Short mmCIF file of C-alpha atoms and ligand atoms in Angstrom, two decimals:
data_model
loop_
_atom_site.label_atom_id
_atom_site.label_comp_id
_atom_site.label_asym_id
_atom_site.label_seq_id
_atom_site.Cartn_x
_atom_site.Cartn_y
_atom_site.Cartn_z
CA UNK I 799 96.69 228.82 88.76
CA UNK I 800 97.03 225.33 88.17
CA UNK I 801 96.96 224.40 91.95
CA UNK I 802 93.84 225.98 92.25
CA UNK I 803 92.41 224.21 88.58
CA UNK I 804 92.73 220.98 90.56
CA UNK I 805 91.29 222.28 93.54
CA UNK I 806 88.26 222.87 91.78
CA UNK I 807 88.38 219.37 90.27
CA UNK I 808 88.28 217.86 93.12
CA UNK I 809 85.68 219.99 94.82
CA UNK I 810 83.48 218.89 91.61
CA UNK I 811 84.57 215.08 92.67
CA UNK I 812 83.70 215.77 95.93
CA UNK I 813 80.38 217.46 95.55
CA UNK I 814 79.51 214.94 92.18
CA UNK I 815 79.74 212.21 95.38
CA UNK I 816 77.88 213.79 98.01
CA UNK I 817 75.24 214.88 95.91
CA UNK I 818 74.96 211.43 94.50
CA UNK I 819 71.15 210.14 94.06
CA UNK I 820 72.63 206.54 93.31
CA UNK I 821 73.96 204.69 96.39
CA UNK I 822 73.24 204.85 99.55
CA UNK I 823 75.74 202.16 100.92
CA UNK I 824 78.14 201.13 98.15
CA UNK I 825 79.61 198.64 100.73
CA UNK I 826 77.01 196.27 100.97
CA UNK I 827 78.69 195.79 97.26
CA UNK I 828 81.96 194.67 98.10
CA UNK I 829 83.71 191.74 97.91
CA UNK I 830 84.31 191.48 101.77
CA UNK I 831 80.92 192.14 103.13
CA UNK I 832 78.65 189.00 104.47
CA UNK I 833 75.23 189.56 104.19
CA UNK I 834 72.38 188.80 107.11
CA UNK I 835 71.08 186.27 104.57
CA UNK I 836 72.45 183.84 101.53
CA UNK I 837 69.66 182.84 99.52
CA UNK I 838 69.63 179.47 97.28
CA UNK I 839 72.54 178.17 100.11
CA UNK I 840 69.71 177.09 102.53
CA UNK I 841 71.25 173.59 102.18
CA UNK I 842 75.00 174.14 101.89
CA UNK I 843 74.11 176.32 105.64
CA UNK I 844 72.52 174.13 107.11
CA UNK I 845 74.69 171.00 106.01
CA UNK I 846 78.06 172.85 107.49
CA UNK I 847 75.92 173.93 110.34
CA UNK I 848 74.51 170.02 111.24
CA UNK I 849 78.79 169.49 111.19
CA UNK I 850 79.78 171.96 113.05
CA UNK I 851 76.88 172.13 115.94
CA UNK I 852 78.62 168.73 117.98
CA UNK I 853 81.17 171.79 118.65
CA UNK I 854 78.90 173.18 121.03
CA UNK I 855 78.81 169.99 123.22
CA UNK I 856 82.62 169.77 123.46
CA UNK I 857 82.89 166.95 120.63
CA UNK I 858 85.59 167.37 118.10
CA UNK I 859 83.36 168.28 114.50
CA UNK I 860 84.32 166.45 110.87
CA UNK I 861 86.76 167.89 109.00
CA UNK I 862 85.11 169.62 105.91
CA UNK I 863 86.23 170.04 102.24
CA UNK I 864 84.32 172.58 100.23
CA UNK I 865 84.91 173.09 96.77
CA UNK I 866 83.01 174.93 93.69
CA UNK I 867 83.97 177.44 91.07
CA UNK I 868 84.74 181.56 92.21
CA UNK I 869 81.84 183.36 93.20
CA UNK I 870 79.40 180.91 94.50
CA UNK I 871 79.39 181.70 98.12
CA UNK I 872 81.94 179.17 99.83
CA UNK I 873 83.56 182.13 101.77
CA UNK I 874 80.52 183.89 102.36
CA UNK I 875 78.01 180.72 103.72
CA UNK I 876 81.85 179.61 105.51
CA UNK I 877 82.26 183.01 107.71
CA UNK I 878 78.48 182.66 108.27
CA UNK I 879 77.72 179.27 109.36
CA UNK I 880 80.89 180.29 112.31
CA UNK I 881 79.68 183.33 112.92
CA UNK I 882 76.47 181.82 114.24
CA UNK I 883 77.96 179.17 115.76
CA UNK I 884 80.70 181.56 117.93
CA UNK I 885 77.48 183.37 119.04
CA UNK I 886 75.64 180.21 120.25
CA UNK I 887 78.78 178.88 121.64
CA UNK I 888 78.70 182.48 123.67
CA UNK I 889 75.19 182.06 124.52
CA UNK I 890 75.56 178.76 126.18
CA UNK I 891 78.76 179.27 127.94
CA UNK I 892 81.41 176.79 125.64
CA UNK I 893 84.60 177.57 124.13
CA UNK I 894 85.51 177.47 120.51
CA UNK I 895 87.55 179.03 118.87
CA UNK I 896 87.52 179.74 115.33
CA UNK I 897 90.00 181.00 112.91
CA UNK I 898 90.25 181.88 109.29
CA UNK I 899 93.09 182.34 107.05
CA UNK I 900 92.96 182.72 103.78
CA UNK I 901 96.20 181.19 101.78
CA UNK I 902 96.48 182.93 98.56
CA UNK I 903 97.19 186.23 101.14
CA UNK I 904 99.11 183.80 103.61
CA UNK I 905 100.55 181.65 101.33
CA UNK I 906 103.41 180.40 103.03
CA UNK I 907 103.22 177.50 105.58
CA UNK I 908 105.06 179.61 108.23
CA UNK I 909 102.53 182.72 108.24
CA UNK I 910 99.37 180.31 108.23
CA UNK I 911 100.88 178.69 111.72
CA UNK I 912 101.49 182.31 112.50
CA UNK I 913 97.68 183.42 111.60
CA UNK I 914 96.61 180.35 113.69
CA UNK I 915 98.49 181.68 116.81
CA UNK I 916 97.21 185.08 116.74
CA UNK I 917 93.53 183.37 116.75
CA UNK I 918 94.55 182.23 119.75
CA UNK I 919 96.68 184.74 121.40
CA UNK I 920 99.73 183.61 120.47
CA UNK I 921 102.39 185.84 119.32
CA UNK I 922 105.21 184.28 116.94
CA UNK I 923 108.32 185.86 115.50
CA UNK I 924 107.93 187.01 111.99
CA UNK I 925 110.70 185.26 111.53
CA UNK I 926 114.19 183.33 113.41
CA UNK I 927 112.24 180.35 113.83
CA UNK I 928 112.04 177.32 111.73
CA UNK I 929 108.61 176.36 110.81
CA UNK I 930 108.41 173.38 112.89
CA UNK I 931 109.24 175.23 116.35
CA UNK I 932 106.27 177.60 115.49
CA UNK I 933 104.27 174.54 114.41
CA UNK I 934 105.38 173.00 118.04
CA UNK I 935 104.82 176.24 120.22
CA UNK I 936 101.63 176.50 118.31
CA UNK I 937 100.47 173.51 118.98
CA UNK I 938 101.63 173.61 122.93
CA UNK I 939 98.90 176.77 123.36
CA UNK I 940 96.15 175.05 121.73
CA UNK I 941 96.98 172.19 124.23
CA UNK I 942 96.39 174.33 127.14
CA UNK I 943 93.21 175.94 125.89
CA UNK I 944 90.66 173.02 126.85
CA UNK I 945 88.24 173.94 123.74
CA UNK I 946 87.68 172.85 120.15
CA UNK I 947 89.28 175.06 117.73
CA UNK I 948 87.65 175.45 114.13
CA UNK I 949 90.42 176.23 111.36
CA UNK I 950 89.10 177.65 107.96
CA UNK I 951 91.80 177.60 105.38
CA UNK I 952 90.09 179.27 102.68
CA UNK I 953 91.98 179.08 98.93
CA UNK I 954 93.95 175.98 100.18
CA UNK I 955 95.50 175.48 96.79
CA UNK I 956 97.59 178.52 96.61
CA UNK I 957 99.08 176.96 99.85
CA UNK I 958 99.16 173.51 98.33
CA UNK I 959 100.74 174.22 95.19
CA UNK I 960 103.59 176.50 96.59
CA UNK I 961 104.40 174.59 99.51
CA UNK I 962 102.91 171.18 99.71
CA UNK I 963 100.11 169.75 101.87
CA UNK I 964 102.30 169.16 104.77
CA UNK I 965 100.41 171.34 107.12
CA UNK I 966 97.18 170.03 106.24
CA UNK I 967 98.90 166.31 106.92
CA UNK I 968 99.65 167.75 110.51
CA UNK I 969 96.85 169.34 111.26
CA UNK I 970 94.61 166.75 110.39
CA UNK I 971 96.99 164.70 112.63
CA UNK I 972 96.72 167.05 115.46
CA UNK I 973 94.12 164.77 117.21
CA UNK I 974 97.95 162.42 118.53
CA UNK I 975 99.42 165.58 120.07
CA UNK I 976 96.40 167.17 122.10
CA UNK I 977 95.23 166.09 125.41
CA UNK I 978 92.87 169.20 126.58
CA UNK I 979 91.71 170.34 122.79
CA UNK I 980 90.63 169.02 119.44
CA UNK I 981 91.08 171.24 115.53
CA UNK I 982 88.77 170.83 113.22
CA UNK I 983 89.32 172.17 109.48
CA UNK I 984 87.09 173.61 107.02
CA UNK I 985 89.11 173.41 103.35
CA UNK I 986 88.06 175.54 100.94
CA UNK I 987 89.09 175.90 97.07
CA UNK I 988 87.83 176.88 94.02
CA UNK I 989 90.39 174.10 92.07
CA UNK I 990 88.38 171.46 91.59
CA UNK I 991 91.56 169.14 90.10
CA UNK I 992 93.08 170.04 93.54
CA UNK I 993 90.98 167.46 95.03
CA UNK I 994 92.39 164.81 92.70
CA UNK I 995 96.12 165.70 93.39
CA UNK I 996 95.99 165.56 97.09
CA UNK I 997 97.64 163.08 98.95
CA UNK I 998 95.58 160.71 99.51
CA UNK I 999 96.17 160.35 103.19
CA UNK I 1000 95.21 163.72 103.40
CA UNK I 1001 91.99 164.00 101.38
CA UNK I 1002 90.64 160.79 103.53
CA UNK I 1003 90.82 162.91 106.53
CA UNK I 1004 90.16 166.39 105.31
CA UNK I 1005 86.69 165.17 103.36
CA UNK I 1006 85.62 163.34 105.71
CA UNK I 1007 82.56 165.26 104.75
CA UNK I 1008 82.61 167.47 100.94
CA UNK I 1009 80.71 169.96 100.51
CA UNK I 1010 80.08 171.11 96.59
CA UNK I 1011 78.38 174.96 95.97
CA UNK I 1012 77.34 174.35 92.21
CA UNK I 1013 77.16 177.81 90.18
CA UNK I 1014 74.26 180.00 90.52
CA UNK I 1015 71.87 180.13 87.67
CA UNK I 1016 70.51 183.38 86.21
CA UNK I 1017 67.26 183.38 88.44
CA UNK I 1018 68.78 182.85 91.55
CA UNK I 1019 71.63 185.52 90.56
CA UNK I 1020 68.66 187.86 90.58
CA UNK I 1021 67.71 187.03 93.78
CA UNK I 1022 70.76 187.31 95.41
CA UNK I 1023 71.45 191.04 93.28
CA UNK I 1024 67.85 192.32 94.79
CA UNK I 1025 68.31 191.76 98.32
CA UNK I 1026 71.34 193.55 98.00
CA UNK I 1027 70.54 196.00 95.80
CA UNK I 1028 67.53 197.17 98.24
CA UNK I 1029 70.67 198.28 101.13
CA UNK I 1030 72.96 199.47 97.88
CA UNK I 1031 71.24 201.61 96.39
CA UNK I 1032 68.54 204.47 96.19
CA UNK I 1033 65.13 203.42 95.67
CA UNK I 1034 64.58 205.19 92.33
CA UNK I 1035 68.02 204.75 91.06
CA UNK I 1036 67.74 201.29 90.69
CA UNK I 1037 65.34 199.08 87.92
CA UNK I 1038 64.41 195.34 87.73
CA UNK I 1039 65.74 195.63 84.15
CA UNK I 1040 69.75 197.01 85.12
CA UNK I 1041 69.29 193.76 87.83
CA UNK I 1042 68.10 191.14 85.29
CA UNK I 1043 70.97 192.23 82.66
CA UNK I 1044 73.44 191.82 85.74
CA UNK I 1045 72.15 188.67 86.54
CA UNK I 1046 72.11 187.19 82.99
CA UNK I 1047 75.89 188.18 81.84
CA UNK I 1048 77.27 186.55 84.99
CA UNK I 1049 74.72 183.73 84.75
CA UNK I 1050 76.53 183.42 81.57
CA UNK I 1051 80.36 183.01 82.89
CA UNK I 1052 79.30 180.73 84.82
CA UNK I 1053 77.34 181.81 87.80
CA UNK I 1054 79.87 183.93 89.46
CA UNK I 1055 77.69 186.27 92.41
CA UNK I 1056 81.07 188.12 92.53
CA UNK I 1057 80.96 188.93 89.14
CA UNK I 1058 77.38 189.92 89.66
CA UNK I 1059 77.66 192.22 92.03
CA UNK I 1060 80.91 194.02 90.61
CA UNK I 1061 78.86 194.89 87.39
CA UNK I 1062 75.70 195.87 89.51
CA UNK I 1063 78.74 198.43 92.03
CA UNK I 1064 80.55 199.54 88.70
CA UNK I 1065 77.61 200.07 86.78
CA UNK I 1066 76.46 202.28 89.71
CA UNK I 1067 79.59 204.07 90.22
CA UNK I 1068 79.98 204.83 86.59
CA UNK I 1069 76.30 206.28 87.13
CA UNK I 1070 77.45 208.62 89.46
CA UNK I 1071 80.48 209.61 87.70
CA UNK I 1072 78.33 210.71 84.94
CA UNK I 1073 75.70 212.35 87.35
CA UNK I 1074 73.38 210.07 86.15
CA UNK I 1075 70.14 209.71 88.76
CA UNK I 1076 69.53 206.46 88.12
CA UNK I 1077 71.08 203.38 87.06
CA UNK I 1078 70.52 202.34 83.38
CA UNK I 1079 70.86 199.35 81.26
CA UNK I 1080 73.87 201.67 79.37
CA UNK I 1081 75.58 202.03 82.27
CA UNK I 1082 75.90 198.14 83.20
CA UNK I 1083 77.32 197.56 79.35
CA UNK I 1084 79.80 200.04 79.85
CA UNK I 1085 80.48 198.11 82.89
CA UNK I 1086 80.94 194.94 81.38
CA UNK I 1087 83.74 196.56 79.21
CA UNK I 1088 85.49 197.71 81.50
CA UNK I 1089 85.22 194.94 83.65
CA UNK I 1090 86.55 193.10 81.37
CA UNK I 1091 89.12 194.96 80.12
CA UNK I 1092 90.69 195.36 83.73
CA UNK I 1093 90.39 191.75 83.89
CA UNK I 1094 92.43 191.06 80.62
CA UNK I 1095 95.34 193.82 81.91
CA UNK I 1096 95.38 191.87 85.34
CA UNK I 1097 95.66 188.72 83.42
CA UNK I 1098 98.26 190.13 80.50
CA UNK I 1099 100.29 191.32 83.46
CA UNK I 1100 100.93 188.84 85.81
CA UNK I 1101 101.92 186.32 82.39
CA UNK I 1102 105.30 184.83 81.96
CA UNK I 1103 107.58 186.40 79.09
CA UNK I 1104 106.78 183.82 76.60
CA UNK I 1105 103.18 184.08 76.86
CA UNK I 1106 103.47 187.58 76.44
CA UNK I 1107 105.75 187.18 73.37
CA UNK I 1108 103.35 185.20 72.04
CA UNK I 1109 100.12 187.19 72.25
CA UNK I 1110 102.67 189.42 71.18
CA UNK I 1111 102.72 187.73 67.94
CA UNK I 1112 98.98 187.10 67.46
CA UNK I 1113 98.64 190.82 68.12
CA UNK I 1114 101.05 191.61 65.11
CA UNK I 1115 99.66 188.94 62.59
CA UNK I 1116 96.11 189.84 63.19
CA UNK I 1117 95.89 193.42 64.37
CA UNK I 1118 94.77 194.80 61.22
CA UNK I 1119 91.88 192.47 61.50
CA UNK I 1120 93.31 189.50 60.48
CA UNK I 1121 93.79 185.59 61.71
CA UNK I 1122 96.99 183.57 62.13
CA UNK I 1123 97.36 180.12 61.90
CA UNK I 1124 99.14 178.53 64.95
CA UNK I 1125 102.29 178.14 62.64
CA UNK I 1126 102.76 181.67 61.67
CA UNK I 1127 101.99 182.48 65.64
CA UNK I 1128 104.99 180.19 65.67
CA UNK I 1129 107.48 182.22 63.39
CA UNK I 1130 106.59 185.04 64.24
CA UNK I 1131 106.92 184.63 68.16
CA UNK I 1132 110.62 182.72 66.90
CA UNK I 1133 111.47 186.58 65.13
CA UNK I 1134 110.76 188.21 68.37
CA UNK I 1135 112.75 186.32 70.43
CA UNK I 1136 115.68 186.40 67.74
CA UNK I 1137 115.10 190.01 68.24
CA UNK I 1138 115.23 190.13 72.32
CA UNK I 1139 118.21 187.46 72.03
CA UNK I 1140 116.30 184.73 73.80
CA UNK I 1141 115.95 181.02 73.44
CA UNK I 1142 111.93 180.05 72.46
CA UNK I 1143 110.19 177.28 73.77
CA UNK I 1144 109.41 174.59 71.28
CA UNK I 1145 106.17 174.67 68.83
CA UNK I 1146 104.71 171.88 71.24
CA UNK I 1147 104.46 174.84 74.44
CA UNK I 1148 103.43 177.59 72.08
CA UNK I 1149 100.59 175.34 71.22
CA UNK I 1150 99.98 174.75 74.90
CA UNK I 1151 100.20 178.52 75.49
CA UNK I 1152 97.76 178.97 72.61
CA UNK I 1153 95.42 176.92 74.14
CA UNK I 1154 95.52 178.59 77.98
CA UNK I 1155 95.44 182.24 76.02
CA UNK I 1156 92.19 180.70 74.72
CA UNK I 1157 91.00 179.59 77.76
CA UNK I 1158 91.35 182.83 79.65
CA UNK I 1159 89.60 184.22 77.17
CA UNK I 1160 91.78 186.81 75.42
CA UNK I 1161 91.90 185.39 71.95
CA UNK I 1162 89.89 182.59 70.11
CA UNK I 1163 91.30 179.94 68.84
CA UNK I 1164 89.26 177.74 66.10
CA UNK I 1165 90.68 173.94 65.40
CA UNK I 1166 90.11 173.63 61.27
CA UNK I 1167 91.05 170.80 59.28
CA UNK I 1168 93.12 171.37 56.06
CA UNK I 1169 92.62 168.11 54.30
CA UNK I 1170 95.18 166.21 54.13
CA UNK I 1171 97.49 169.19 55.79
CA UNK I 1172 95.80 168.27 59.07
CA UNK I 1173 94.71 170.41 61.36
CA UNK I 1174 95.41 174.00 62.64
CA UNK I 1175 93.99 176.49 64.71
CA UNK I 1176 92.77 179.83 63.12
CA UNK I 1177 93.62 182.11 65.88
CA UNK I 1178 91.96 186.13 66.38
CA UNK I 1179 92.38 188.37 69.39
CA UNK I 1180 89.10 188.26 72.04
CA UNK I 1181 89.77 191.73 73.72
CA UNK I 1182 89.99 195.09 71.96
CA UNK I 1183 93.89 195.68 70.47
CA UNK I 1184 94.49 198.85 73.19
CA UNK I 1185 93.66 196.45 75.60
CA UNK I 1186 96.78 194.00 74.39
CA UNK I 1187 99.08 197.17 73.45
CA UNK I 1188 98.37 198.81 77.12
CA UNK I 1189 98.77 195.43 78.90
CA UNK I 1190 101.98 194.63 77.17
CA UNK I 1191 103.69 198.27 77.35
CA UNK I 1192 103.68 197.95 81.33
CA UNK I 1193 106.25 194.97 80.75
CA UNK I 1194 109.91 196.56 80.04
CA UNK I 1195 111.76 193.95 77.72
CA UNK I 1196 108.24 193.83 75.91
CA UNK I 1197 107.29 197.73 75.22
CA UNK I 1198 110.48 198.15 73.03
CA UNK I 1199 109.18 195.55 70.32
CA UNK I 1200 105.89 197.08 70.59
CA UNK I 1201 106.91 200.23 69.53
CA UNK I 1202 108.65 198.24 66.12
CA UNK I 1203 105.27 197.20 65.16
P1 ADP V 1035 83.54 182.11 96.75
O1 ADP V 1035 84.20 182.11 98.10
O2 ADP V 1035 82.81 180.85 96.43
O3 ADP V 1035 84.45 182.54 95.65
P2 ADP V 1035 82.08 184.30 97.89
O4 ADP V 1035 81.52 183.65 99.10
O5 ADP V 1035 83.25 185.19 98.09
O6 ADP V 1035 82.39 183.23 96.77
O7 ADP V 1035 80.92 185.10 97.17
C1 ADP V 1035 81.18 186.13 96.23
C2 ADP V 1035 80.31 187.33 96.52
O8 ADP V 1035 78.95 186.99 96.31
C3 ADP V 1035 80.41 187.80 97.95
O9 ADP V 1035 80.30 189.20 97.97
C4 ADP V 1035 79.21 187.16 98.62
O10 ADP V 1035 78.76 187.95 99.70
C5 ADP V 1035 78.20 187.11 97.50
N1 ADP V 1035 77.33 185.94 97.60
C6 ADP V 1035 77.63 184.69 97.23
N2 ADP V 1035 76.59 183.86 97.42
C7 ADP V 1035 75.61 184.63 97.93
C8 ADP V 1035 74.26 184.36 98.33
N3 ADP V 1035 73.74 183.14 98.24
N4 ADP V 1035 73.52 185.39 98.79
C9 ADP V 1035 74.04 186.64 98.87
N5 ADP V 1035 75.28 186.95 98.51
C10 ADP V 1035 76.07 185.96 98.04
MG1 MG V 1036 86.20 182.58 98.47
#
C-alpha cells in the first residue's frame, strides 16, 4: 500500500518535470557552466588575453593576480581567456599546457602538486611521498615537456591560509630549475586582505600584473541574466520583470552574478514545483527566502561552539521579539556554558563574535550610546527564529539546551 503511495509520488515528480513549460536547459544555470560570451568583462578578457598571447610564440607569459569579491566572473573570464588560447595554440601547432586547480577543493599543498601532474600526465601516489619528492618528480616532467605550462590556482587563500604560500614561492621560482619549459600562474581570490598578507617576495612575482573584476551593477546584472535566461528557459515562461527583480536584489549584495543566477534557477524550479507555466515575480521572493535561509543553516553549521552558544543566547533573550544588549548576550552565553560545563571566552571575543554574527548577516547589531554608561550594542536576530532553532538542533552538545528554552 504504502510502497505503491510513493510510487505514485514519484510518478507525479516525474511527470510534474517532464511536462514542465519552464526550462528548457536548467544547466546553462549552474554554477559550473561557462558561457560562449561574458558581457561587461570585455576588458578584464582581453587584458588576461594581451598576457597570455606571448604563450603562443614560446615566451614564458606574466604571472597574474586576480582578485574581486564572489560572483564577479574571475573563474568564468579565467577558464575562458585559456580556453581560447589552448585552441589557438592547437591551431598553430605550439604546446601549452594549461591547468586549473581550484584550492578550497585541493586545499592541501600535496594534492595541488598532485593536480598539476595529472595536467601533465603525471601520476603521483596519493600518498608515501613527502611533498617535496612530488614537488621534485613534478617538476622533472615539466622539464622534459619543452612547452610553457599555464597554472590557474583559483581560491588561492584557502591554500594560503591552511598551509602557507610556500608553493606559490616555488613555483614562481620554477624559472631556476627548468631548462626545456617555463610556468606561468594565474592567482585567483576573492580575499582581498590576502593580497596584503602575502609575503612580499611572493606578491612581487605573482602580480607582476593584477587584475581587479569590480562588482557588477544592477544594469549589467540584467544583461548578463538575459543572455542566459534566453538558453534557460522557455520563451513564455520567462518576463523582463522576474529578470529585473533578480538583477536588483543581487545588485544589492553586492553584485554577485552567482547570486543572480541562483535566484533566477530557484525561482524557476520552485515554478515548476508548483506547476506554475511561467515564472513570476512571487516565485523569485520565495526564492530569496529560501536562498537565504539555506545560506544562514550553511553558515550556523559550519560555526565554532562558542559562536553557536552565543547566537544561542541572542536567540533566547530576544526570541519573543525582543533586543539584548551585548552584556546580557554576555551572561547569558556565561549560563549556558555553566550549563554544558565549559570554560567561556572573555567579554572582549564575545564582542568580536558579535560583530562577525553581524557581519554575516544573521543578526543586527546597533552601537547606542548610554550617556555617560557608554556605549552598547542593541542586538536582534536578522533571519527568521526556525531558521536559528533548525540550524542549531543539527549540532549535538547544542540541541539539548535548545530544548530547555
Ligand atoms: P567568481 O569566480 O568571481 O566568484 P564566477 O566566474 O564563478 O565568479 O561567476 C559566477 C557565475 O556568474 C558563474 O556562473 C558565471 O558563469 C557567471 N558570470 C559571471 N560573470 C559573467 C558575465 N560577465 N557574463 C555571463 N556570466 C557571468
Ligand atoms: Mg571563482
Amino acid at each position: 500500500m504504502s510502497e505503491s503511495i510513493s510510487r505514485d509520488m514519484l510518478d507525479e515528480i516525474f511527470s510534474q518535470t517532464l511536462k514542465s513549460r519552464v526550462f528548457i536547459n536548467r544547466d546553462v544555470l549552474s554554477h559550473e557552466y561557462v558561457p560562449e560570451e561574458l558581457p561587461h568583462r570585455e576588458e578584464q578578457i582581453a587584458k588576461l588575453g594581451s598576457v597570455l598571447a606571448p604563450a603562443l610564440k614560446g615566451s614564458k607569459p606574466s604571472n597574474v593576480f586576480i582578485y574581486g569579491l564572489t560572483g564577479t566572473g574571475k573563474t568564468a573570464v579565467t577558464k575562458y581567456v585559456l580556453k581560447r588560447l589552448v585552441s589557438k595554440a592547437v591551431e598553430v601547432g605550439v604546446d601549452i599546457d594549461t591547468c586549473y586547480v581550484n584550492t578550497r577543493q585541493d586545499d592541501t599543498t600535496y594534492r595541488v602538486i598532485l593536480k598539476l601532474g595529472e595536467c601533465i600526465g603525471l601520476k603521483l601516489p596519493f600518498t608515501g611521498i613527502s611533498t617535496a619528492e612530488a614537488y621534485r618528480r613534478f617538476i622533472k616532467v615539466v622539464n622534459t615537456r619543452n612547452s610553457i605550462m599555464v597554472v590557474v590556482l583559483d581560491e588561492i587563500d584557502f591554500l594560503i591560509k591552511k598551509q602557507g604560500d610556500e608553493l606559490l614561492y616555488r613555483l614562481t621560482r620554477s624559472g631556476d630549475e627548468l631548462k626545456n619549459a617555463k610556468i606561468s600562474i594565474i592567482g585567483i581570490t576573492n580575499d582581498l586582505k590576502l593580497v596584503e598578507d602575502l609575503d612580499p617576495r611572493v606578491r612581487s612575482s605573482l602580480g607582476e600584473i593584477e587584475l581587479v573584476f569590480p562588482p557588477y551593477n544592477a544594469i549589467q546584472l540584467e544583461d548578463i541574466l538575459k543572455q542566459r535566461a534566453k538558453l534557460a528557459f522557455h520563451p513564455n515562461a520567462i518576463s523582463d520583470d522576474v529578470i529585473s527583480l533578480c538583477a536588483a536584489l543581487a545588485a544589492r549584495e553586492h553584485g554577485d552574478a552567482r547570486r543572480a543566477l541562483d535566484l533566477l534557477r530557484v525561482a524557476g524550479e520552485i515554478a515548476e514545483r508548483e506547476g506554475a507555466s511561467n515564472v513570476s515575480v512571487n516565485h523569485v521572493y520565495k526564492a530569496l527566502r529560501e536562498i537565504e535561509k539555506d545560506r544562514a543553516r550553511e553558515l550556523i553549521s559550519t560555526m565554532p561552539l562558542h559562536n553557536k552558544l552565543i547566537l544561542l543566547a541572542i536567540y533566547i533573550l530576544t526570541k519573543n521579539g525582543g533586543k539584548a544588549t551585548t552584556g546580557e548576550v554576555y551572561s547569558q552565553y556565561r549560563t549556558l556554558c555553566q550549563t554544558l560545563g565549559i570554560e567561556s571566552v572573555t567579554q572582549r571575543r564575545v564582542s568580536d563574535i558579535i560583530s562577525e554574527l553581524d557581519m554575516v548577516g544573521i543578526i543586527n547589531a546597533q552601537v547606542v550610546s548610554r550617556g555617560r554608561y557608554g556605549k552598547t550594542r542593541i542586538i536582534s536576530l536578522a533571519i527568521p527564529n526556525e531558521t536559528v532553532v533548525e540550524s542549531l538542533k543539527e549540532d549535538i552538545y547544542i540541541a539539548p539546551l535548545l530544548s530547555r528554552y
